[in-house]
PDB file of C-alpha atoms and ligand atoms in Angstrom:
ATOM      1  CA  UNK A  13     -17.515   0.018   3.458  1.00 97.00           C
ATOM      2  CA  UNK A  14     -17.114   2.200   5.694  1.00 98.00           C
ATOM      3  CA  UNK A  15     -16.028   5.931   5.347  1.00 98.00           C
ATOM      4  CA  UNK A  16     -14.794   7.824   7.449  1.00 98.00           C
ATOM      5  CA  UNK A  17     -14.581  11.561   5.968  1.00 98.00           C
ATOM      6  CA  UNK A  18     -11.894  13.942   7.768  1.00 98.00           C
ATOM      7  CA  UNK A  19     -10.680  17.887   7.532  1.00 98.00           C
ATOM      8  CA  UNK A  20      -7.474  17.308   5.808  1.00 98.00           C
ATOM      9  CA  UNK A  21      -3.955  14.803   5.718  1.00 98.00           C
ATOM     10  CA  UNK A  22      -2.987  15.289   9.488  1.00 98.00           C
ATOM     11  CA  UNK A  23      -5.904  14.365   9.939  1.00 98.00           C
ATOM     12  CA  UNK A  24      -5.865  11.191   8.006  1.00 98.00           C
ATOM     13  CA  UNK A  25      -3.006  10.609   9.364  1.00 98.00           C
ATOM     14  CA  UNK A  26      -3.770  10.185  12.713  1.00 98.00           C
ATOM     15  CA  UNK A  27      -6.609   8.295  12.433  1.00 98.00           C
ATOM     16  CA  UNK A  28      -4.963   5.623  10.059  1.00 98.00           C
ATOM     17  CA  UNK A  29      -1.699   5.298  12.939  1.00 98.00           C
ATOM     18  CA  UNK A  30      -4.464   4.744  15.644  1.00 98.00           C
ATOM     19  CA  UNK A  31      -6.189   1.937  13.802  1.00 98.00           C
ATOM     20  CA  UNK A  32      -3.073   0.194  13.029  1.00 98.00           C
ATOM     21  CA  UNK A  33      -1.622   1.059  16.770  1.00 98.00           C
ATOM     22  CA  UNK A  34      -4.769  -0.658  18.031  1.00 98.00           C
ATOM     23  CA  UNK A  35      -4.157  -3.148  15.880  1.00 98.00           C
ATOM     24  CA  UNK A  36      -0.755  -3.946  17.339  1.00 98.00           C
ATOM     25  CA  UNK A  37      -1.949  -3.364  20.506  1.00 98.00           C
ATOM     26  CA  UNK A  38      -5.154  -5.851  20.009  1.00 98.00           C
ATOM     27  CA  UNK A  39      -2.528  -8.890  18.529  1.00 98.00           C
ATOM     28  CA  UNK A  40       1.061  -7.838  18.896  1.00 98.00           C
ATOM     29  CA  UNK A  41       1.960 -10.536  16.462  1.00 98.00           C
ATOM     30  CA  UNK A  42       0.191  -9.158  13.594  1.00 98.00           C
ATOM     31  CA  UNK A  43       0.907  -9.347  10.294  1.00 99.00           C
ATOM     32  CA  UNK A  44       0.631  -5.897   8.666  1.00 99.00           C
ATOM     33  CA  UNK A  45       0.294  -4.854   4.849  1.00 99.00           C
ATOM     34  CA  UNK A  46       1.987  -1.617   4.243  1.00 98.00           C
ATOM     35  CA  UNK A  47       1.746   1.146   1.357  1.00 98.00           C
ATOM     36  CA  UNK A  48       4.421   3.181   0.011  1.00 98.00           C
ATOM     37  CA  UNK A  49       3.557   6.993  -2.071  1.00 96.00           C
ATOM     38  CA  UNK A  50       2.865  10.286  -0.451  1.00 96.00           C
ATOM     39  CA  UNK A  51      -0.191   9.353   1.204  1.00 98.00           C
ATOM     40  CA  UNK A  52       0.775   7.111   4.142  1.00 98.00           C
ATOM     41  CA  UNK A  53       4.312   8.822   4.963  1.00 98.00           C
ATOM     42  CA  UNK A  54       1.918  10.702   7.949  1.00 98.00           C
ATOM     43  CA  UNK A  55       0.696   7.804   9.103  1.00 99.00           C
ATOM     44  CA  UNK A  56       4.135   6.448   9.329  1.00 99.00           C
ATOM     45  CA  UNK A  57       5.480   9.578  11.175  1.00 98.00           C
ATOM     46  CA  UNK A  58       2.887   8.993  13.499  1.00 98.00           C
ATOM     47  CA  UNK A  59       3.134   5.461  14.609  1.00 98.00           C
ATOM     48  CA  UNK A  60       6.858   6.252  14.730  1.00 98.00           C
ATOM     49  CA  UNK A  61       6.051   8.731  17.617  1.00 98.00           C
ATOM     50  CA  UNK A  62       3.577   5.966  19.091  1.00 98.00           C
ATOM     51  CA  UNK A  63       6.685   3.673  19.216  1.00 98.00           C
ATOM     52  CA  UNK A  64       9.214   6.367  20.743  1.00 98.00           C
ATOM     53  CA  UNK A  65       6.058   7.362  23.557  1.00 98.00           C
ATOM     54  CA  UNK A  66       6.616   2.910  24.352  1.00 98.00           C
ATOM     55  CA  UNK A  67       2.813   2.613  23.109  1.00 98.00           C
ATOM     56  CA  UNK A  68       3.097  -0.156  20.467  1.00 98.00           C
ATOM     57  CA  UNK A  69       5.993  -2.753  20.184  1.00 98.00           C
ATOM     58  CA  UNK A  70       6.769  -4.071  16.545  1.00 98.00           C
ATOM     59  CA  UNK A  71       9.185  -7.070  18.249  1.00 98.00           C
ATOM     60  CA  UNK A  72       6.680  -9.865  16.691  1.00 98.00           C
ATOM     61  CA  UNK A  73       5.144  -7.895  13.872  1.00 98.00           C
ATOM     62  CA  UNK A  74       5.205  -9.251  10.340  1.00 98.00           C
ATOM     63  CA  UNK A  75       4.882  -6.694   7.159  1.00 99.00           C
ATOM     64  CA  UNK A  76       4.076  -7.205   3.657  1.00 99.00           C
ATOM     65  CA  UNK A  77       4.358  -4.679   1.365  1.00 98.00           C
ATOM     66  CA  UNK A  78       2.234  -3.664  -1.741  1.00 98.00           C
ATOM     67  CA  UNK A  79       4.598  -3.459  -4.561  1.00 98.00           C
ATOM     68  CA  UNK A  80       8.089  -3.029  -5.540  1.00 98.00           C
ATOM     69  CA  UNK A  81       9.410  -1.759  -9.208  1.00 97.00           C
ATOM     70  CA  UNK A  82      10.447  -4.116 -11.117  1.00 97.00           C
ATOM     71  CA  UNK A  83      15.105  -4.037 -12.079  1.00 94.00           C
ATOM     72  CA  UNK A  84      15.590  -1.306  -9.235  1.00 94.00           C
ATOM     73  CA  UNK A  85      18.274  -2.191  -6.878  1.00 94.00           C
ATOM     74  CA  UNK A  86      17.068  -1.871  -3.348  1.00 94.00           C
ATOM     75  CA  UNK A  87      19.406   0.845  -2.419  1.00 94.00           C
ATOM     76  CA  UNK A  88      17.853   2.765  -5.156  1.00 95.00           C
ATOM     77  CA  UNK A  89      16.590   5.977  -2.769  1.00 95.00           C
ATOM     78  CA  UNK A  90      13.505   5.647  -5.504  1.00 95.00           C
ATOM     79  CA  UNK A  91      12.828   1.499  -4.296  1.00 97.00           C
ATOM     80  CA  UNK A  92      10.114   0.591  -1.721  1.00 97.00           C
ATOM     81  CA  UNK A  93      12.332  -1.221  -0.123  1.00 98.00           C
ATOM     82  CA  UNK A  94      14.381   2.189   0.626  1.00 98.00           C
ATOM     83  CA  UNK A  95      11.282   4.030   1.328  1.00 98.00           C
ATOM     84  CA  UNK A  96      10.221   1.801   3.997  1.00 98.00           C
ATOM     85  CA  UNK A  97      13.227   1.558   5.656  1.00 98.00           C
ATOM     86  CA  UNK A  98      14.097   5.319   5.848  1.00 98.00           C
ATOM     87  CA  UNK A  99      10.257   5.679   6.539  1.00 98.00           C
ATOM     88  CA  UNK A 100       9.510   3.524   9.143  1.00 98.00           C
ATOM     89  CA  UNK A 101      11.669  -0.002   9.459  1.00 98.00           C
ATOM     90  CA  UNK A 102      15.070   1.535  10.800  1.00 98.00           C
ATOM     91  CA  UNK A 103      13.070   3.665  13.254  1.00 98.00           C
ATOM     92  CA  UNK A 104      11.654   0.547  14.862  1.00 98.00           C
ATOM     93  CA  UNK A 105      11.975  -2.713  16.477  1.00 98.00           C
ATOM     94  CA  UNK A 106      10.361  -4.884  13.451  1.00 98.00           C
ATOM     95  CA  UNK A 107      12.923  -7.342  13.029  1.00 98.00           C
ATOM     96  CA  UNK A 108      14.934  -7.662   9.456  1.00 98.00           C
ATOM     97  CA  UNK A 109      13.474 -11.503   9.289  1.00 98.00           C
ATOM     98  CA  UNK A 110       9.675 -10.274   9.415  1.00 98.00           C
ATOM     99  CA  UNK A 111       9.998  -7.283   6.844  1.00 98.00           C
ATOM    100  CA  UNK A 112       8.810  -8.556   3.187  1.00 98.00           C
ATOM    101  CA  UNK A 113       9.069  -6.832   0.225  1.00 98.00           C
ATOM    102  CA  UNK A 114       8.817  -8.543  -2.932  1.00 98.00           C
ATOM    103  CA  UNK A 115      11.898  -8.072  -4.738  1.00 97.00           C
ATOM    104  CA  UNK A 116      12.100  -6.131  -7.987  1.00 96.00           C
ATOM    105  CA  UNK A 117      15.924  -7.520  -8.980  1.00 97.00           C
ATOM    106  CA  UNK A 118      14.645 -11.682  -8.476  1.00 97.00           C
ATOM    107  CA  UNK A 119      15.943 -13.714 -11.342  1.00 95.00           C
ATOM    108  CA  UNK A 120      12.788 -15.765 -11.690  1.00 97.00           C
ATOM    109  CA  UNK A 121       9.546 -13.494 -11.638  1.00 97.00           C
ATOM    110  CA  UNK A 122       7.487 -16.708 -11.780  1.00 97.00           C
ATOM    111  CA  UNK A 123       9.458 -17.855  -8.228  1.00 98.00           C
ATOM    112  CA  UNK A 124       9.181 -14.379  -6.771  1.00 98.00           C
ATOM    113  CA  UNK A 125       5.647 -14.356  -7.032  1.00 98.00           C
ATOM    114  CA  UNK A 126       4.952 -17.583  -5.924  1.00 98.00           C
ATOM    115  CA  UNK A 127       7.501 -17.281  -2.680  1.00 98.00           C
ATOM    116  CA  UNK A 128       5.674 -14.142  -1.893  1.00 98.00           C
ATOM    117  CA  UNK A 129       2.523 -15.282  -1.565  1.00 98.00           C
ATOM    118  CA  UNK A 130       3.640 -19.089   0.290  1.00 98.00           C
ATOM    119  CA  UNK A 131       5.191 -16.299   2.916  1.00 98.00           C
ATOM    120  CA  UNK A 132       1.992 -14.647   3.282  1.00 98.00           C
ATOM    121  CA  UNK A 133      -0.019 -18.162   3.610  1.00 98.00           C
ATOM    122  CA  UNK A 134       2.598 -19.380   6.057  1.00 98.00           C
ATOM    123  CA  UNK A 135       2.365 -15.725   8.044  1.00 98.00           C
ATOM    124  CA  UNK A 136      -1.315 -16.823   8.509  1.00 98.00           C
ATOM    125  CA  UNK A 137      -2.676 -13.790   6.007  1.00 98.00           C
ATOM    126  CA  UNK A 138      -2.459  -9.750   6.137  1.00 98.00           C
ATOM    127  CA  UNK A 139      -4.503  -8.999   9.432  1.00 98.00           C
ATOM    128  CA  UNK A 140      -4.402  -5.190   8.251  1.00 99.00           C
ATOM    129  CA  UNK A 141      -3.658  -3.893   4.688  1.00 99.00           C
ATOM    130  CA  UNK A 142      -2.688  -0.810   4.548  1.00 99.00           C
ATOM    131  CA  UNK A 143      -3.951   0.932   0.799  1.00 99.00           C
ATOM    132  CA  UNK A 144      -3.037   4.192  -1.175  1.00 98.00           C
ATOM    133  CA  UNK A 145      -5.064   4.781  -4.328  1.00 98.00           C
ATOM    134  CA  UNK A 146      -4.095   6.047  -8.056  1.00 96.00           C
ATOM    135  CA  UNK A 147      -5.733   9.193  -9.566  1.00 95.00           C
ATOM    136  CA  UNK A 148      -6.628   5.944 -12.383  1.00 95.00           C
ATOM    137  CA  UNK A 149      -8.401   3.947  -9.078  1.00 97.00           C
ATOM    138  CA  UNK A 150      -5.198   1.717  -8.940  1.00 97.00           C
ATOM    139  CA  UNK A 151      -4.275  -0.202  -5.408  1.00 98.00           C
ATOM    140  CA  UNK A 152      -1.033  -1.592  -5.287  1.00 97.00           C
ATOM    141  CA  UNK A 153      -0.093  -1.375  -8.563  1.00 96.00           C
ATOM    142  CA  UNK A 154      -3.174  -2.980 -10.005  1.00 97.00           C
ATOM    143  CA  UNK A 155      -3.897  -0.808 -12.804  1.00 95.00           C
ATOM    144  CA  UNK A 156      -7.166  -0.439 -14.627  1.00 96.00           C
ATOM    145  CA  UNK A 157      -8.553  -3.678 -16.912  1.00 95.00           C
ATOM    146  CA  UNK A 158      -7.267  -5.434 -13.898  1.00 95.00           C
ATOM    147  CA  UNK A 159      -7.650  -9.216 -13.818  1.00 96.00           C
ATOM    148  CA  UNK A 160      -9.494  -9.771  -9.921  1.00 98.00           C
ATOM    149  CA  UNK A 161      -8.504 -13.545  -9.760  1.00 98.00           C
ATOM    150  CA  UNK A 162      -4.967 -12.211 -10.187  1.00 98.00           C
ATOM    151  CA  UNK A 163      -2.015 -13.092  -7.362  1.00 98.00           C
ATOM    152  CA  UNK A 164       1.614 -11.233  -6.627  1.00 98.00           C
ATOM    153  CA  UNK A 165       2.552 -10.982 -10.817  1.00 98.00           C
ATOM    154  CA  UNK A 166       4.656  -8.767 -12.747  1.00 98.00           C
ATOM    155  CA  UNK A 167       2.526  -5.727 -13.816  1.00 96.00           C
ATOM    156  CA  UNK A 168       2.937  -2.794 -16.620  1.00 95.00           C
ATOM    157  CA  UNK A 169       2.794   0.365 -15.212  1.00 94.00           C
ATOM    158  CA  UNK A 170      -0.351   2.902 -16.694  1.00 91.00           C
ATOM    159  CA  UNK A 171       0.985   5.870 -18.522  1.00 94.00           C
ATOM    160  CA  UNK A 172      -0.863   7.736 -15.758  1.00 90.00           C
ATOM    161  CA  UNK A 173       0.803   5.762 -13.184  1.00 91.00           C
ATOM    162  CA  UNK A 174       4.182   6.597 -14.961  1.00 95.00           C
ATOM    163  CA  UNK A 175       3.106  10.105 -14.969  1.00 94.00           C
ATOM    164  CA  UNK A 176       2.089  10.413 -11.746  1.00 91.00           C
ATOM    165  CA  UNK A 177       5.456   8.895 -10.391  1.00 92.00           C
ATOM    166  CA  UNK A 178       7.895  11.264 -12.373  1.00 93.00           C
ATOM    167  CA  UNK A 179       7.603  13.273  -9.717  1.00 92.00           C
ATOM    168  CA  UNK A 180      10.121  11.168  -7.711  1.00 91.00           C
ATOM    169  CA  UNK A 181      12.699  10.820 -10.671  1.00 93.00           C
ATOM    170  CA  UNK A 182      15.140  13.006 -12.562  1.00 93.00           C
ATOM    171  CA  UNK A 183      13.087  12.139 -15.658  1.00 93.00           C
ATOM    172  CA  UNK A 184      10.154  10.536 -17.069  1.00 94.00           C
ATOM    173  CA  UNK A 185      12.814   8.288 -19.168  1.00 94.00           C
ATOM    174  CA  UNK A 186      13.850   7.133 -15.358  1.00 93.00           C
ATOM    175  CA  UNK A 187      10.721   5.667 -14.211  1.00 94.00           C
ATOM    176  CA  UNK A 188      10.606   1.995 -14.242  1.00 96.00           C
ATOM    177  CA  UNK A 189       7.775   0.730 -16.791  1.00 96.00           C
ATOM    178  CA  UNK A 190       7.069  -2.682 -14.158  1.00 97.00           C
ATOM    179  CA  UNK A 191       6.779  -3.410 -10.891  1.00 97.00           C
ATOM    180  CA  UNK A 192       5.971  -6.989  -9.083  1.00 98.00           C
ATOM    181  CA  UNK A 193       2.567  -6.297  -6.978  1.00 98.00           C
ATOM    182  CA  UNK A 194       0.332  -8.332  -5.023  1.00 98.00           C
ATOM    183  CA  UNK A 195      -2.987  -9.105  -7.117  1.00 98.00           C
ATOM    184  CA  UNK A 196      -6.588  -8.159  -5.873  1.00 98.00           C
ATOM    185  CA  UNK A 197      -7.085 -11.905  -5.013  1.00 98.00           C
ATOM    186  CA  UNK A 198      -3.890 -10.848  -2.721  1.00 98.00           C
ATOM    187  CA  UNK A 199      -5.037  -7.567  -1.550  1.00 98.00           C
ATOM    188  CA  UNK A 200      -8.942  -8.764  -1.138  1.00 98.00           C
ATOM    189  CA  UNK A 201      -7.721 -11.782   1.019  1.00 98.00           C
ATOM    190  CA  UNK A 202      -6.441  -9.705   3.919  1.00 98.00           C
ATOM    191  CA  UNK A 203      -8.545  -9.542   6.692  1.00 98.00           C
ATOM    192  CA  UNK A 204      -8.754  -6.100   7.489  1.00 98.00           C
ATOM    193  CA  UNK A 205      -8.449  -2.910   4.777  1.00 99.00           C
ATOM    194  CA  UNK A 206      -7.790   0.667   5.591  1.00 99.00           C
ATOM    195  CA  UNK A 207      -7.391   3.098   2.284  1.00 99.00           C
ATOM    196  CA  UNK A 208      -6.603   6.646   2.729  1.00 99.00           C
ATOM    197  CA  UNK A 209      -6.913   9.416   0.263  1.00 98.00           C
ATOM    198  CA  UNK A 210      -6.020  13.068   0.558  1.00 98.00           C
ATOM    199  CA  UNK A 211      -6.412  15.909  -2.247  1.00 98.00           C
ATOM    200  CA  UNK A 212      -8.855  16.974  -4.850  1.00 98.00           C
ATOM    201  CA  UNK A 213      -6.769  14.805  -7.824  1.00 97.00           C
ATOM    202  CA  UNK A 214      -8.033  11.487  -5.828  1.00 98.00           C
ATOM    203  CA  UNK A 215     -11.847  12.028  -6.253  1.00 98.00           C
ATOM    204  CA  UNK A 216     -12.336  10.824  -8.702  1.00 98.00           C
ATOM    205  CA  UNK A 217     -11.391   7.965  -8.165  1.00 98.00           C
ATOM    206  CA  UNK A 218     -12.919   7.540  -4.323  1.00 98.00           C
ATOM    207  CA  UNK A 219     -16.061   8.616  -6.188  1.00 98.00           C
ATOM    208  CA  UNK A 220     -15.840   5.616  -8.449  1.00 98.00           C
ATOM    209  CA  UNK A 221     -14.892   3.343  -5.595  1.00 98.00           C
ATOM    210  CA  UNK A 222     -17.288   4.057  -3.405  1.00 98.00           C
ATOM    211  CA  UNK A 223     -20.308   4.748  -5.950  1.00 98.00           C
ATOM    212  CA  UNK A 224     -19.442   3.327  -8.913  1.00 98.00           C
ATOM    213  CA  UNK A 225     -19.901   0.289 -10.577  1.00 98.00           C
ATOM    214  CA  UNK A 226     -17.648  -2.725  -9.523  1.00 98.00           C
ATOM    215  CA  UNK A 227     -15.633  -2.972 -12.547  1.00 98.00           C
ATOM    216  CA  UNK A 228     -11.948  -3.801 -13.873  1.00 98.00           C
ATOM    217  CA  UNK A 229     -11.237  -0.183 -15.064  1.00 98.00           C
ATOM    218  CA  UNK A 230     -11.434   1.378 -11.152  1.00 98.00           C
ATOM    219  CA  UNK A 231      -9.238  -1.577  -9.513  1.00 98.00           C
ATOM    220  CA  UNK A 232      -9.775  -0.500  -5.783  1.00 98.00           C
ATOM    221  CA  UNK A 233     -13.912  -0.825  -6.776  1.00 98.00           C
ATOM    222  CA  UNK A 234     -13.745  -4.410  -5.665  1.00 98.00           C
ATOM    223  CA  UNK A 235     -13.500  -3.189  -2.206  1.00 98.00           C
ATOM    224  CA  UNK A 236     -17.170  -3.067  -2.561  1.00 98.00           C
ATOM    225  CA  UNK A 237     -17.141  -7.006  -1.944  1.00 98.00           C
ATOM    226  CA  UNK A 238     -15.218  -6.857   1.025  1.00 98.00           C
ATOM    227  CA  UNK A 239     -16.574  -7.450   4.648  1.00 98.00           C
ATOM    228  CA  UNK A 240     -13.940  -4.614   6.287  1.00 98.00           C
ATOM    229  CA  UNK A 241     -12.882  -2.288   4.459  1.00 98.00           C
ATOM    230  CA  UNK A 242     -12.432   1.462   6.294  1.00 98.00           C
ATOM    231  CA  UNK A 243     -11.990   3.935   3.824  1.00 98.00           C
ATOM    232  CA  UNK A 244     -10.366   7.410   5.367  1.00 99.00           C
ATOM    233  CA  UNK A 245     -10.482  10.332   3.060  1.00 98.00           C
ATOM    234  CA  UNK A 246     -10.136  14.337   3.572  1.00 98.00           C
ATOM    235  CA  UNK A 247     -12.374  17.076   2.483  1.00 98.00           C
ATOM    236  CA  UNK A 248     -11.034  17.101  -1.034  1.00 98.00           C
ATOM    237  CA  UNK A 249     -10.887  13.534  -1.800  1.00 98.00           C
ATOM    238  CA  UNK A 250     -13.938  12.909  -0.446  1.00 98.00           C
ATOM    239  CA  UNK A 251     -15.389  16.004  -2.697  1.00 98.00           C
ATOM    240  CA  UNK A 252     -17.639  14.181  -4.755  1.00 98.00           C
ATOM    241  CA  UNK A 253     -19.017  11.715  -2.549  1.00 96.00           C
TER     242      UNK A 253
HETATM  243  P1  PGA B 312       0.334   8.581  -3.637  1.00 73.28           P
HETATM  244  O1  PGA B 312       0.210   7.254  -4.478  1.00 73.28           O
HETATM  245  O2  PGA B 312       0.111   8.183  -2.209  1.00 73.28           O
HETATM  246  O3  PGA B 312       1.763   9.039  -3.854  1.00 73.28           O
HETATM  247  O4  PGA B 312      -0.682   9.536  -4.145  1.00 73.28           O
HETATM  248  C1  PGA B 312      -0.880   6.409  -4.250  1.00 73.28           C
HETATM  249  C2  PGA B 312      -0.895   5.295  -5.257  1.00 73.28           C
HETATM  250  O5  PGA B 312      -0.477   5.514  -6.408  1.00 73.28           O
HETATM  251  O6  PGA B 312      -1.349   4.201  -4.907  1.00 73.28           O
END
């Protein structure tokens, strides 16, 4: 793993849109894994500007993202699949055909799944995965007493994760109990990793990550096993390191 340890989210930020702008740059067909939460909207802003300054060129790239909740409609201003269009998508050139996002109102969860992971195979695999982290050590939403060997499946939100979320929504009652994610096998498979953490509430969990044992109940602790993983964390996540 490597770490890189920063002042604070701009930060962060900045150097998360210059590693995936070089990665663009380096294959401009890439196939990118993207995030959704608070802590990559930054990182988003930014390689927006790189696009509008004619630096990087989406034309050819593909995108995968994380997660999705599970019986939102996609115009749902709290979906993923509204996030990353008012985020990034509409204020780029990534074509509608490349953009994948599993989708949270399929009929058959078993075919979903399965679909979303023959796209990925067929892209060639995630050449960069993007990564957020849960106060609970979650990535994607793979929440603690995760199953590793696990693909894209339908997963039950933690309490915490629930918690956590209510921020977005009118209500606690509001906030959808499921979501379809990728798996770790998923996540793990990509070539490249790049997790970013900001704020004193995340480390914790960057603590366990990085020093802890590899176990189940800290999902993004698997990282440990994997050959490129750049973790980019502030002051205040990276607190207890
Ligand atoms: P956040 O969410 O970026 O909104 O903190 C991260 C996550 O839950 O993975």
């Amino acid at each position: 793993m490597k770490i890189i340890i920063v002042n604070d989210y701009e930060e962060m930020s900045k150097k998360a849109a210059n590693i995936i702008s070089s990665q663009i740059i380096l294959n401009s067909s890439s196939v990118l894994g993207f995030a959704t939460g608070d802590t990559p909207l930054g990182t988003y802003k930014k390689l927006v500007n790189t696009y509008n300054e004619g630096d990087i060129d989406f034309a050819e790239i593909k995108t995968f993202n994380l997660d999705e909740y599970y019986h939102l409609p996609k115009d749902n201003t709290q979906s993923y699949n509204f996030y990353m269009t008012e985020n990034l998508f509409k204020q780029v050139n990534v074509k509608p055909q490349n953009i994948h996002i599993p989708n949270g109102m399929c009929e058959s969860i078993e075919e979903e799944c399965l679909n979303y992971e023959n796209a990925i195979e067929q892209a060639d695999g995630i050449n960069l995965q993007l990564l957020g982290i849960g106060t609970n050590g979650h990535i994607g939403f793979n929440e603690p007493d995760v199953k590793f060997e696990a693909t894209t499946h339908l997963v039950h939100l933690d309490e915490e994760t629930i918690h956590a979320n209510s921020r977005f929504f009118d209500s606690i009652e509001e906030v959808p109990t499921k979501a379809i994610s990728m798996g770790i096998k998923t996540i793990m498979q990509a070539k490249k990793i790049v997790l970013l953490a900001s704020g004193i509430e995340k480390s914790e969990a960057i603590y366990n990550t990085v020093r802890g044992h590899i176990t189940p109940e800290v999902p993004a602790s698997v990282l440990q096993l994997h050959p490129d993983v750049t973790i980019i964390v502030d002051n205040n996540a990276a607190s207890r390191l």
